[in-house]
Tab-separated table of N, CA and C in Angstrom:
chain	number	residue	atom	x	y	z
A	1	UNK	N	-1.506	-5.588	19.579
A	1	UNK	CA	-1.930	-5.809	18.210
A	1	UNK	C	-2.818	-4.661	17.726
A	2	UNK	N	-3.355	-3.953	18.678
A	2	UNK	CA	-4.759	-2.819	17.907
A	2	UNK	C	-3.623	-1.714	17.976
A	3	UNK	N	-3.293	-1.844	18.419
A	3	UNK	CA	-1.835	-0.570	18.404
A	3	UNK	C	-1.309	-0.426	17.152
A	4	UNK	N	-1.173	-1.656	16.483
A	4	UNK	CA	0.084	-1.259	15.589
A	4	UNK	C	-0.919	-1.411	14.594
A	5	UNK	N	-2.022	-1.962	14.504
A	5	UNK	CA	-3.465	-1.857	13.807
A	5	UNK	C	-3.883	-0.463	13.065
A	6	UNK	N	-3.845	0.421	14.634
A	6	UNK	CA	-4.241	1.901	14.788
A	6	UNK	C	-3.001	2.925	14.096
A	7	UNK	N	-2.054	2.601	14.126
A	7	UNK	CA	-0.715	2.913	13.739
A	7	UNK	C	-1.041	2.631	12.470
A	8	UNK	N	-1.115	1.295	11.706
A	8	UNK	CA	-1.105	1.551	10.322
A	8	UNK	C	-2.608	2.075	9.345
A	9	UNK	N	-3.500	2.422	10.651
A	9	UNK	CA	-4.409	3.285	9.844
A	9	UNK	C	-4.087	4.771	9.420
A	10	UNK	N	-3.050	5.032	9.452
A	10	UNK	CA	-2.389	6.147	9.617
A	10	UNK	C	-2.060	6.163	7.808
A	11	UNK	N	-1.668	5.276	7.491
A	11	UNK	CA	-1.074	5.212	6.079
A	11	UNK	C	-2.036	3.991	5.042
A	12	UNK	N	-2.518	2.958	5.245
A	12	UNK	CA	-3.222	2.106	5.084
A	12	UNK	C	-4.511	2.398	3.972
A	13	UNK	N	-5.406	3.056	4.482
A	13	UNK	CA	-6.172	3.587	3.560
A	13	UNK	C	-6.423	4.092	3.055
A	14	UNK	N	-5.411	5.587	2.764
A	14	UNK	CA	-4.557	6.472	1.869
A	14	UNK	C	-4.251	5.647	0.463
A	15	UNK	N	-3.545	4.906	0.794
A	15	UNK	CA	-2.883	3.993	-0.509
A	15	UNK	C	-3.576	3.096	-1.106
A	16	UNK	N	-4.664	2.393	0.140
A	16	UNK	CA	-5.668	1.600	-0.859
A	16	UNK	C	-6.575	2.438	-1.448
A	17	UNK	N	-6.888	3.724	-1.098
A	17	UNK	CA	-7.874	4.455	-2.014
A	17	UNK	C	-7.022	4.786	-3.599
A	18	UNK	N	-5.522	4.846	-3.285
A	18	UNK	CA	-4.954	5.511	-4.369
A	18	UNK	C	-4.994	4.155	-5.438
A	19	UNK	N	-4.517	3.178	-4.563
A	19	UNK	CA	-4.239	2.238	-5.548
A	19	UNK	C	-5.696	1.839	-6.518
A	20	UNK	N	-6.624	1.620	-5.546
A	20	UNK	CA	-8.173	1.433	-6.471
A	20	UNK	C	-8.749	2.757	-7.327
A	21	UNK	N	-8.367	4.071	-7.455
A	21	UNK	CA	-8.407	4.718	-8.131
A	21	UNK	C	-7.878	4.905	-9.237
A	22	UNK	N	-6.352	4.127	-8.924
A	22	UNK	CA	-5.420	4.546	-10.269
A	22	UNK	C	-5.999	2.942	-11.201
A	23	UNK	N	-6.597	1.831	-10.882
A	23	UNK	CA	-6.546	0.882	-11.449
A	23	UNK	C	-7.698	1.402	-12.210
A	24	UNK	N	-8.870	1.933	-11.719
A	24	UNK	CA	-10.215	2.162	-12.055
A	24	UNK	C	-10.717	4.037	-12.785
A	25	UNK	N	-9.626	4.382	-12.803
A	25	UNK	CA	-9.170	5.649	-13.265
A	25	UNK	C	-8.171	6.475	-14.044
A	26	UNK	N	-8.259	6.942	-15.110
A	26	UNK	CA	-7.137	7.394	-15.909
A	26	UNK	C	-6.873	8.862	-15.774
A	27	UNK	N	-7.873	9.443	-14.575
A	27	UNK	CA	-7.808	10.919	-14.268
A	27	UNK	C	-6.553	11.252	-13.132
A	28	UNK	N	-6.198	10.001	-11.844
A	28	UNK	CA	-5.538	9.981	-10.884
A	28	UNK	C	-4.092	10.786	-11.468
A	29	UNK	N	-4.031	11.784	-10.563
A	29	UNK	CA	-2.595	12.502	-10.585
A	29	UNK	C	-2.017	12.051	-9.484
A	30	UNK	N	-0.453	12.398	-9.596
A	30	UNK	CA	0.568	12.487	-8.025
A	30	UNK	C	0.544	12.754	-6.977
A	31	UNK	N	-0.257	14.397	-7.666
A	31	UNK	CA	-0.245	15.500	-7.101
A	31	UNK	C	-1.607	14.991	-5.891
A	32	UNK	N	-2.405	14.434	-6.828
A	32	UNK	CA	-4.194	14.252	-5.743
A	32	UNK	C	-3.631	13.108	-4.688
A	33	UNK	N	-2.443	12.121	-4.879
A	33	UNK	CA	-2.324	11.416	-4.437
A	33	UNK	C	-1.654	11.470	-3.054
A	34	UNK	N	-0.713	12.638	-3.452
A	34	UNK	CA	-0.047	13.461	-1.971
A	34	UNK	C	-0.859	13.980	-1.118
A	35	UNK	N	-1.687	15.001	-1.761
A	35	UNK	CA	-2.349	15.806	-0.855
A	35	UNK	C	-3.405	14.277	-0.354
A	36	UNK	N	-3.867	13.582	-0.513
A	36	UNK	CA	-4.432	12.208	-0.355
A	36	UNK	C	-3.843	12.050	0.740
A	37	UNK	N	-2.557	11.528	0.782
A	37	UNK	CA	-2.067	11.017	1.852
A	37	UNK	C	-1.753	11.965	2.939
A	38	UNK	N	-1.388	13.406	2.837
A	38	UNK	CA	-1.023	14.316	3.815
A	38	UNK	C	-2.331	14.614	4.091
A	39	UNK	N	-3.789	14.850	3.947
A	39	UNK	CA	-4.697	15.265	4.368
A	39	UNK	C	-4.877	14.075	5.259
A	40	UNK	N	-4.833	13.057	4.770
A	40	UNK	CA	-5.218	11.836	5.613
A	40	UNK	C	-4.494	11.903	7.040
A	41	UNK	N	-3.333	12.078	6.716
A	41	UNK	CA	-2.298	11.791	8.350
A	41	UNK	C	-3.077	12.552	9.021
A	42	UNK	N	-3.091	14.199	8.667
A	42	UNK	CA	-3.399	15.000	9.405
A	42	UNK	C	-4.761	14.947	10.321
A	43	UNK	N	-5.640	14.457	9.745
A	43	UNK	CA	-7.157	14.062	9.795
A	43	UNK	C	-7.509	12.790	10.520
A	44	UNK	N	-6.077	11.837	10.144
A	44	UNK	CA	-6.477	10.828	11.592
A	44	UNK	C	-6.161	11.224	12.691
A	45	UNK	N	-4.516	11.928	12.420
A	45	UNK	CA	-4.179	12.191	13.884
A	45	UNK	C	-5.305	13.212	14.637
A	46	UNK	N	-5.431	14.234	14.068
A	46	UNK	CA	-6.526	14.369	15.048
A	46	UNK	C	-7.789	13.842	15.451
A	47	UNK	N	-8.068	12.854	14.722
A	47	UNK	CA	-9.452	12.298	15.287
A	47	UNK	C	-8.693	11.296	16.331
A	48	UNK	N	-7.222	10.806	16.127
A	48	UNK	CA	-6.880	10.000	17.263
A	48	UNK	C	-6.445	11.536	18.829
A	49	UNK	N	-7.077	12.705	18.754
A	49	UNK	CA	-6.862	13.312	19.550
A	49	UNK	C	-7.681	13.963	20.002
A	50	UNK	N	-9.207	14.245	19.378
A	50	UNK	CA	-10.029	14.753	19.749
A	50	UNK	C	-11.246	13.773	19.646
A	51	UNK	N	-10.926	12.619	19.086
A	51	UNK	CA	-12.527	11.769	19.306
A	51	UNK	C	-12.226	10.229	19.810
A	52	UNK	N	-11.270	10.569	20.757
A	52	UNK	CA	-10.921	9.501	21.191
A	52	UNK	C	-11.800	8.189	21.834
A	53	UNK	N	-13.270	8.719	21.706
A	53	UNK	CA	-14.499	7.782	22.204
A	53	UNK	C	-14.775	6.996	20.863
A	54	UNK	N	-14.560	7.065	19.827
A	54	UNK	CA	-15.104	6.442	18.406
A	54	UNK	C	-13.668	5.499	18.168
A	55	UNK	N	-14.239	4.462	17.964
A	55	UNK	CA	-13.521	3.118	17.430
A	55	UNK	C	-12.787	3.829	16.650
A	56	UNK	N	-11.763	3.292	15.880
A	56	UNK	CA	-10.843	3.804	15.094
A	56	UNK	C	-11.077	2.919	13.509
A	57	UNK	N	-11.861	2.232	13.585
A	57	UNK	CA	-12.487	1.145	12.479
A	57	UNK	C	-13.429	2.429	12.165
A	58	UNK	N	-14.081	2.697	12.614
A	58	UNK	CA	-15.311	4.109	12.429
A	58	UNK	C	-14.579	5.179	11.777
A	59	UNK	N	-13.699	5.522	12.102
A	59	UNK	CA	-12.941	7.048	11.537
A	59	UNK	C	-12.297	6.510	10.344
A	60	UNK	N	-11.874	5.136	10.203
A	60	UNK	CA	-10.750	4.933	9.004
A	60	UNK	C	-11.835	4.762	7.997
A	61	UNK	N	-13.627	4.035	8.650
A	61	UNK	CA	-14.555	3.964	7.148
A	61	UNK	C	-15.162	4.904	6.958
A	62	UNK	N	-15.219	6.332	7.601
A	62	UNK	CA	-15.360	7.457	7.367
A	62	UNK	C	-14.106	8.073	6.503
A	63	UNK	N	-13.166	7.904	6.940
A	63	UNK	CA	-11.841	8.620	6.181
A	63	UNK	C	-11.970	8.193	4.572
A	64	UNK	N	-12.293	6.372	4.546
A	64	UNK	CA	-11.856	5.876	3.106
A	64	UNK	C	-12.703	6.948	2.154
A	65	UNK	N	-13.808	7.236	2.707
A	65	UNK	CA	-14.593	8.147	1.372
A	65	UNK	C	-14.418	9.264	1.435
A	66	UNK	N	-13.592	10.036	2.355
A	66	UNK	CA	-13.288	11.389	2.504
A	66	UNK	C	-11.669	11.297	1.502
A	67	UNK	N	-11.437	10.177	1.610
A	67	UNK	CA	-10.069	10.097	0.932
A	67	UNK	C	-10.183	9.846	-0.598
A	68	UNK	N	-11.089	9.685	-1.093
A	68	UNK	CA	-11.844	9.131	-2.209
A	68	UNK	C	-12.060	10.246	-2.542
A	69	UNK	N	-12.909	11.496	-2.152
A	69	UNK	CA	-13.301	12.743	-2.489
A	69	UNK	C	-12.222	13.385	-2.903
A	70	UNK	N	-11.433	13.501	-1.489
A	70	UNK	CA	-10.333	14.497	-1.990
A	70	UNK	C	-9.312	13.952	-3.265
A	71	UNK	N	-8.953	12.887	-3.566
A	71	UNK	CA	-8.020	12.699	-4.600
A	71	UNK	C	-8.763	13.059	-6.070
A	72	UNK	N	-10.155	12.698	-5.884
A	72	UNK	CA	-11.342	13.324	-7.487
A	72	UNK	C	-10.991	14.699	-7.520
A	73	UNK	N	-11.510	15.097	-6.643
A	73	UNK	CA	-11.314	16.723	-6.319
A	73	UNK	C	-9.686	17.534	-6.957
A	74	UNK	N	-9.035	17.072	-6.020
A	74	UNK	CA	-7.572	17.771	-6.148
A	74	UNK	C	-7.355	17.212	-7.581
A	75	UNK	N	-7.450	16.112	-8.093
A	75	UNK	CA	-7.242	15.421	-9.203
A	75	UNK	C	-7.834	16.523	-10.473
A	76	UNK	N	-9.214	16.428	-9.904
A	76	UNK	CA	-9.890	17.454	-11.658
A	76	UNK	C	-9.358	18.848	-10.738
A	77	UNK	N	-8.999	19.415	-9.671
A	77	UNK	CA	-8.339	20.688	-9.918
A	77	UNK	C	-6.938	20.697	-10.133
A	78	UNK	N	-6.242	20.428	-10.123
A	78	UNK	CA	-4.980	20.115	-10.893
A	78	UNK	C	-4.318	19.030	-11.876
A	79	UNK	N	-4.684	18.621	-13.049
A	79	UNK	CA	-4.030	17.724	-13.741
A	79	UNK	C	-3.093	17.636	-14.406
A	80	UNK	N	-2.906	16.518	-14.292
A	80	UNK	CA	-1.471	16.072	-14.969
A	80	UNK	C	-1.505	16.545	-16.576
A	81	UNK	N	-0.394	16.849	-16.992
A	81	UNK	CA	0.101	17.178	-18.200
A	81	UNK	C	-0.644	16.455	-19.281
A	82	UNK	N	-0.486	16.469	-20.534
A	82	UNK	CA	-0.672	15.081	-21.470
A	82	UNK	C	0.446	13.926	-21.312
A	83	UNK	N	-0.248	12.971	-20.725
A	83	UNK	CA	1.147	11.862	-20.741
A	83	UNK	C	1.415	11.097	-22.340
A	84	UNK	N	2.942	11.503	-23.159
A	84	UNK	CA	3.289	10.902	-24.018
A	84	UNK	C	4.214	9.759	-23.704
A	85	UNK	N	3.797	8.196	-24.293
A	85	UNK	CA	4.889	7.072	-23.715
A	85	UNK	C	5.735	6.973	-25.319
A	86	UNK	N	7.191	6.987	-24.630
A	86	UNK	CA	8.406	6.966	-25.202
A	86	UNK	C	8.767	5.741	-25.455
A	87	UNK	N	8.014	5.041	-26.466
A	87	UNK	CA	8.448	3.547	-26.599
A	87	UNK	C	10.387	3.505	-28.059
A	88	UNK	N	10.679	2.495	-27.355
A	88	UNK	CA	11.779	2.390	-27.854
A	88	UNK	C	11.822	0.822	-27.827
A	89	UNK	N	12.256	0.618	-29.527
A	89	UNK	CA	12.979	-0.759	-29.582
A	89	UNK	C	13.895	-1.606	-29.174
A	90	UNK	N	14.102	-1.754	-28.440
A	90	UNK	CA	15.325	-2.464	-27.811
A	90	UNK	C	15.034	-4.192	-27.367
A	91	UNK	N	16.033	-4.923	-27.387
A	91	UNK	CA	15.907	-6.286	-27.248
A	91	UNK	C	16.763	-6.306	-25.888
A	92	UNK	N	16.041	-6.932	-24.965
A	92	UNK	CA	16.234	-7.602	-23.709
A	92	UNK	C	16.768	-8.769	-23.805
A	93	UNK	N	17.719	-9.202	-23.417
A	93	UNK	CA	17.991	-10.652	-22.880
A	93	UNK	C	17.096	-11.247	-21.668
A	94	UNK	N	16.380	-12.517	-22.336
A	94	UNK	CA	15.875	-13.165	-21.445
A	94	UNK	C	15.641	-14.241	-20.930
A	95	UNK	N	17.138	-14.411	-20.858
A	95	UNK	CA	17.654	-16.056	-20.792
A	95	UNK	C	17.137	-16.229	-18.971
A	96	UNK	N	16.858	-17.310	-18.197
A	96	UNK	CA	16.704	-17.827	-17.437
A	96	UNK	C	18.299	-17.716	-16.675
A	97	UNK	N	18.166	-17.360	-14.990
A	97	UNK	CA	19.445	-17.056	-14.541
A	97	UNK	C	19.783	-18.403	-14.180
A	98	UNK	N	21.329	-18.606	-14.343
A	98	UNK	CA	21.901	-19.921	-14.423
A	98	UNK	C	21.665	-20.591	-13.146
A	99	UNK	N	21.592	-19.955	-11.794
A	99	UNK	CA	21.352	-20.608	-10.587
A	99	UNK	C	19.961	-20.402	-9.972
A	100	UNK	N	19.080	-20.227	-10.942
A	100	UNK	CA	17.625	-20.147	-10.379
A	100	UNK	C	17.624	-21.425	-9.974
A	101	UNK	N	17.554	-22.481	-10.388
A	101	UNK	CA	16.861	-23.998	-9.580
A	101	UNK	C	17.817	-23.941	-8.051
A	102	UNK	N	18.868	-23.440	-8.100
A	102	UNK	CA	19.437	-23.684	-7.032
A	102	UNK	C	19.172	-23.334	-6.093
A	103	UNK	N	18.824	-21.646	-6.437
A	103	UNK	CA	18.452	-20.887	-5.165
A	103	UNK	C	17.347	-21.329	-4.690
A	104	UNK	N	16.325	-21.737	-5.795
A	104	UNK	CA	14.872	-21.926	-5.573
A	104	UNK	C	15.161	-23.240	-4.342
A	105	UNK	N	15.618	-24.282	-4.461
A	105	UNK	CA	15.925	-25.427	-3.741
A	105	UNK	C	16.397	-25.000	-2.312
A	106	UNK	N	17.364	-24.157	-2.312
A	106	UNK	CA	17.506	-23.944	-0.318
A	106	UNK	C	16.431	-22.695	-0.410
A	107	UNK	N	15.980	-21.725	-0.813
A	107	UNK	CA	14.816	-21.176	-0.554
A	107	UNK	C	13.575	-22.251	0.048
A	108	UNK	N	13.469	-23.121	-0.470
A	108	UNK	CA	12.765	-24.287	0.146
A	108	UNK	C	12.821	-24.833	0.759
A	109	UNK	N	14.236	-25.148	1.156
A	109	UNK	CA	14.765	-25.813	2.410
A	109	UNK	C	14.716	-25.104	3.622
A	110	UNK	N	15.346	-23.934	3.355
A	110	UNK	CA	15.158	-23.079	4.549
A	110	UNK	C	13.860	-22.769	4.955
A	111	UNK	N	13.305	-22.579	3.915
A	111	UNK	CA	12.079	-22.075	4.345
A	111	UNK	C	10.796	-23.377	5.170
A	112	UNK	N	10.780	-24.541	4.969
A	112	UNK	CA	11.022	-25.758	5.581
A	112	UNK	C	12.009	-26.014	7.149
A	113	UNK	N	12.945	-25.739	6.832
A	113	UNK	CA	13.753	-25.439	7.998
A	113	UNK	C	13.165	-24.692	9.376
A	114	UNK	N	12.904	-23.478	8.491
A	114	UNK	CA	12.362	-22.860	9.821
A	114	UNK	C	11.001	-22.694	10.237
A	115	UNK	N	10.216	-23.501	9.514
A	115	UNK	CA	8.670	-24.239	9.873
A	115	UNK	C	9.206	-25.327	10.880
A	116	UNK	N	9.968	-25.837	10.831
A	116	UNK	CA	10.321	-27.044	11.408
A	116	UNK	C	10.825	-26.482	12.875
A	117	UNK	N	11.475	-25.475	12.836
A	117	UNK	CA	12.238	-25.250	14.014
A	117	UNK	C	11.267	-24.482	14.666
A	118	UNK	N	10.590	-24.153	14.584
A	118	UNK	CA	9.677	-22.810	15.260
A	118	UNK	C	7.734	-23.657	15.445
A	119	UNK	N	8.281	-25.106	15.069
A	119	UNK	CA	6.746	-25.938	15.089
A	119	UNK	C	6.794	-26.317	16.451
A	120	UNK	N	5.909	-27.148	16.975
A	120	UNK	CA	6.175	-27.962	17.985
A	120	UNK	C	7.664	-29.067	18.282
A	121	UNK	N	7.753	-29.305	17.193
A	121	UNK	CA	9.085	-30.265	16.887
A	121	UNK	C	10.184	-29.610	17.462
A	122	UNK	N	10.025	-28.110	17.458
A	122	UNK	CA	11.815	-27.414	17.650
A	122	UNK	C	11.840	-27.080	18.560
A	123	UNK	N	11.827	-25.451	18.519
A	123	UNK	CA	11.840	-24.799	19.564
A	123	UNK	C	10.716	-24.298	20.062
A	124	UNK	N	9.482	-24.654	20.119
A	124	UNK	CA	8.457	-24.534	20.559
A	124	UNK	C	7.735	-25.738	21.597
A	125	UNK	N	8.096	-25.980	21.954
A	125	UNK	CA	7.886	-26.893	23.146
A	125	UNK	C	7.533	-26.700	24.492
């Protein structure tokens, strides 16, 4: 389990920095967001190679604000264009799909089903 833990610190807090930046920010570029994530890989993997004595919880809450820096940074040194949105009138159909209750109903069943089979009751015994 800390394996695949340690494994997804690899990508994990890259994206939650991006994602809480872009919600809380109208400066976030692509561009800060790449170099974000490629500085990051690079920067765990080696701390998973040269500081192999430090928890890996320690390097990822060190990383989140190093990852935070660099996307401000790269962000105000390279920005995005002026973004213009291309709104267009158009009417959507948005009728309700004819077999939604249906699917929804064995989605439930099954999904029931295999609580049932995988409980004590089934195959867990």
């Amino acid at each position: 389990y800390q394996f695949v833990q340690e494994f997804n610190g690899l990508y994990n807090m890259p994206l939650l920095v991006i994602i809480l930046f872009a919600f809380y920010s109208k400066k976030a570029t692509a561009f800060g967001a790449k170099m974000t994530i490629a500085i990051h890989i690079v920067l765990y993997a080696l701390s998973k190679v040269f500081l192999k004595d430090i928890h890996f919880l320690y390097v990822l809450s060190l990383l989140f604000f190093l990852d935070i820096l660099i996307l401000i940074v790269v962000s105000k040194i390279k920005p995005d264009g002026e973004f213009v949105l291309n709104s267009f009138d158009t009417k959507v159909n948005i009728e309700p799909w004819k077999h939604t209750k249906l699917v929804a109903s064995i989605l439930v069943v099954v999904v029931i089903l295999t609580y049932a089979a995988f409980s004590p009751i089934g195959f867990a015994r």
